[in-house]
Amino acid sequence: MRFSMLIGLLRPIGPVIIGISLGFTLSLLSVSWVEESCDINTIADEGIILSQDGSLKGARRPNSISTGNDGEEEEDFQPRVIPYKPVKQSQPKKLFRAKYISTELGIRERLFVGILTSKNTINTLGVAVNRTISHHLDNVVFFTGTRSRKIPHGMVVVTHGDERLIWNMFQTIKYILEHYITEYDWFYLAQDDTYTQADRIRALVEHLSMDRVLYMGSPEEFIGGEMQGRYCYGGFGYLLSRSLLLRLQPFIENCRNDILSARHDEWLGRCIIDYADTNCVEEFEGQKYYYYEMGKNTDPSKEDNVQFMNALTVHPVSDPEQMYRLHKHFTEIELQKTYEEIRKLQAEIKNVSVVAFEGNRSALWPVGINPPFEPKTRFEVLRWDYFTEDQVYSCIDGSPKCELRGIDKLDVADVIETAMGELNKKYKPVLHLKKQQLINGYRRFDPTRGMEYTLDLQLEVVNQKGHSRSITKRVHLVRPLSHIEIIPMPYVTEATRVHIILPVTLQDREQVQQFLQVYATNAFETSENAILTFLFIYNTVEAQQVNQNDIFAGVKAQIGACEHRYPTVKIPWISVKSESPSQIKFMDIISKKHPVDTLFFIATVKTSINSEFLNRCRMNSINNWQVFFPIHFQYYNPDIAYQNQPFPNTMDLVKESGHFDRSSFTEACFYNSDYMATRTRMSSDVQENEEILENLDIYDMFVKYSGLHVFRAVEPALHQKYSYQPCNPRLSEDIYQRCVQSTLDSLGSRSQLAMVLFEQEQGNST
C-alpha cells in the first residue's frame, strides 16, 4: 500500500529526475580529465608557453589558468584600430591596337628588293630596272650615293650622301636594319646593271624556310685566296635572310671599322663570314640560285642555253634597251609556260568530266571559267548590247545609237581579230578564212565571268585548191576577268587639316548666308580640323569701285558676325581681280600663299559640307599619288520634283529628289605640292598658248599633265540644293557646255519633266 503510494508520488517527477541524471552523465563524459598539480609555479610553467628569447609572448593553452600579470606580459594581444585608407584606382593603360591585323599578329611580308644604283645610271638603267620588276614585287627601293636634281617618277630613292662603294653598302645594310628588318623575311640586293626575273625570285623565297640563316647567290673566292670562305658576287644579286641580318646587326659597325676591301660585295661577304659564320651558297634545301653571265651584243631571243633559260638573274646589262629585250624574252617564256599549264588543266577537266554524272555536259565552256550568271527573276536578266564595226546601239546618254570610238572601238577590233585567229588555227591547213564584214555583234558583261561576245561574221573561205566561197559563221568569245589584285597604297590619316577654298562672285552673294549657317553647324560647332577661306572675285569695274561700293561688303559683314559668334574661329579672305573666271589662275594665287603640304578642297556656295565628306576628302587625296574629284548629289528643282505636293523638310537621297551630277567638275580635293608639280609640267604649253589657262579647268589639268591617279567617284555626303545660275559665256566651249548640261539635268527627272509638259498640253487644249 505504502509502496504504491510512493510510486504514485514519484510518477509526475520521474521524467524530470531521469532527464537531469542523463544530462549530468553526458556532461561528465564530454569533459577532458587532466591531472594537474596545485602548485602555483607548476601552473605558470604549464599554462604559458615561453618564446625562444624567454619573453612571455607565447599563447596559453585553452584550459590553462591565466595569472594576474597577463595584461602586462601580453601587450602584443591588445587590439589596435587601423584607419581605412581607400585604394587609389590607377588609370587603366590605354590599349594600343595596331592599324593592320598583320602588324598585331606579327605577319611579315615575304620579300624586300634593294637596287644599288648611282647618280649617273639612275635615270637610265635604274628606270629600266624599275619598269621591269616594280609591277611584280611589292617594295623596290633604290639606294644611291648622290642623286641628280630630277628624280624619276614612281621610284623610291634613298640617298646616302657619298659615292664611296663600301660606305654605300654599309649605309644600305644599316638602313634596311633600321627601317625594314621587322617587316620582311627575305632581302634581295642587286645592281642596276642586273636583270632580275622577278617572278622567279619571288617563287624561290616561297620555297625557303624563313628562319634559316642564309646567304645565297653566286659564290666567289676572295681575291688573293688569303681568306677562307666564299662571298656572293654582287653582279648576279644575292639573297639575305632576316635571321642572318639580325645576327649581323650588333657587329655592323665593327665591319665598317675593321674590314678593308676594294669591292662592296666582297666587303659584305667578309663581314658575314667573320661575324655571322655563314658562307655564300648556290643551292639550299633543294632550291638552286640560277644565274647567267651574258656576253656583249648578245641577242636574248637567240640564246638557247639551259642555264640562260632557267636564270633568275642575268649580268651584265649594258643599256636600258638590252634590259627591255631581256624582259620581253623572259616574259614570253613565262607566258608560254602558263599557256601550257592551262592546256593541261583543261585536258584534265575534260577527262574527269567524262565520268561525271552528267557526262561532258558538266564541263562548262570555256573550260576552267566560272559558269554564266543565272538570273532568279526577270529583273536580273543581263542585257546584251548590239554593235557593228562603226556603231553601238546603247549609249551612256540614253541615245539609241552613237559612234563606236575610243576604247570600245579597240575592244571590238581586238575581238574580231582574235576570232579570226582562232578560226584559222582550227581549220588550217585545209581552209583559209578571210573576214569580209561583221554582220551582227552582241556583247554583255557577266559579273561572274567577264565580257561575253557573240559575232556573226561573213567570211571568205579558200580551200587548198584555191576555190573560194562566202559563208556566215557565228562565234562566241569570252574575255574572262583576271584575278583580284591588292594594289599597295600610301598611308593616309584623317588628322590632316583641310583648307576649304570658296570662290564667290557677284551672282553668289545671296547664297553665302545659307552656306555659312550649314558650315557653322557642321564644322565650327564640332571643332572640325578645317580652315575656310573666301575667294572674292571682282571684275575690272567692280575692283575700281571697291572703296566706294564694295559688292562683297554684306558678305564680309556676315563673316565678321560669324567670327564674333565663334571667338576661336578666323575666316580669312582673298580678293582677286579677273575678267575670265579661270580656276587655274585663281589657284595660282592661292597656292603661293600656302605651304606645299596643304590639302585643298575647292567648294561652291551651293555645297553642303560635313565631317563625313571631309574625312573622305582626306582619305582619297594622297600626296604625290592621287587627287579626288567627288560627284555631288544635286537636288532637283523642288517646283518640278514636288509639283502639287508640299515640300519636305528634309530631302532623302532618292531618285525622285535628285541625281549625281556627272557634268560638274567644280569640287576637288588635292595637295598643294601636286598642284605645283602639275602646274610646272604645264608651263611649256602655257608659254606657247596662254589661252590654255582659260580653256582648261583643274580637272583637265590633272588628267592631261599630272600622271597622278585621278579618283572620281559619287559622294553621297556632298549635297547641293537647287538654285538657277546662268553659265558664264566667257568660259571655254567645253566648260560652258558642261555647265549648261549640268543646269539642264538639275531641273528634274525625265518623268517629272514629262509630267509638267503633259499638264501644260492639257491646259492649252482646254
Tab-separated table of N, CA and C in Angstrom, residues 375-382:
chain	number	residue	atom	x	y	z
A	375	PRO	N	19.946	34.207	-113.765
A	375	PRO	CA	19.009	35.134	-113.109
A	375	PRO	C	17.916	34.378	-112.364
A	376	LYS	N	17.514	34.926	-111.231
A	376	LYS	CA	16.438	34.340	-110.436
A	376	LYS	C	15.082	34.954	-110.776
A	377	THR	N	15.099	36.205	-111.197
A	377	THR	CA	13.863	36.884	-111.577
A	377	THR	C	14.064	37.560	-112.927
A	378	ARG	N	12.991	38.056	-113.494
A	378	ARG	CA	13.051	38.723	-114.796
A	378	ARG	C	13.861	40.011	-114.749
A	379	PHE	N	13.999	40.586	-113.542
A	379	PHE	CA	14.737	41.843	-113.416
A	379	PHE	C	16.251	41.624	-113.356
A	380	GLU	N	16.677	40.379	-113.198
A	380	GLU	CA	18.107	40.079	-113.104
A	380	GLU	C	18.702	39.611	-114.422
A	381	VAL	N	17.897	39.551	-115.463
A	381	VAL	CA	18.399	39.109	-116.766
A	381	VAL	C	19.384	40.147	-117.307
A	382	LEU	N	20.562	39.673	-117.684
A	382	LEU	CA	21.596	40.574	-118.194
A	382	LEU	C	21.277	40.996	-119.624
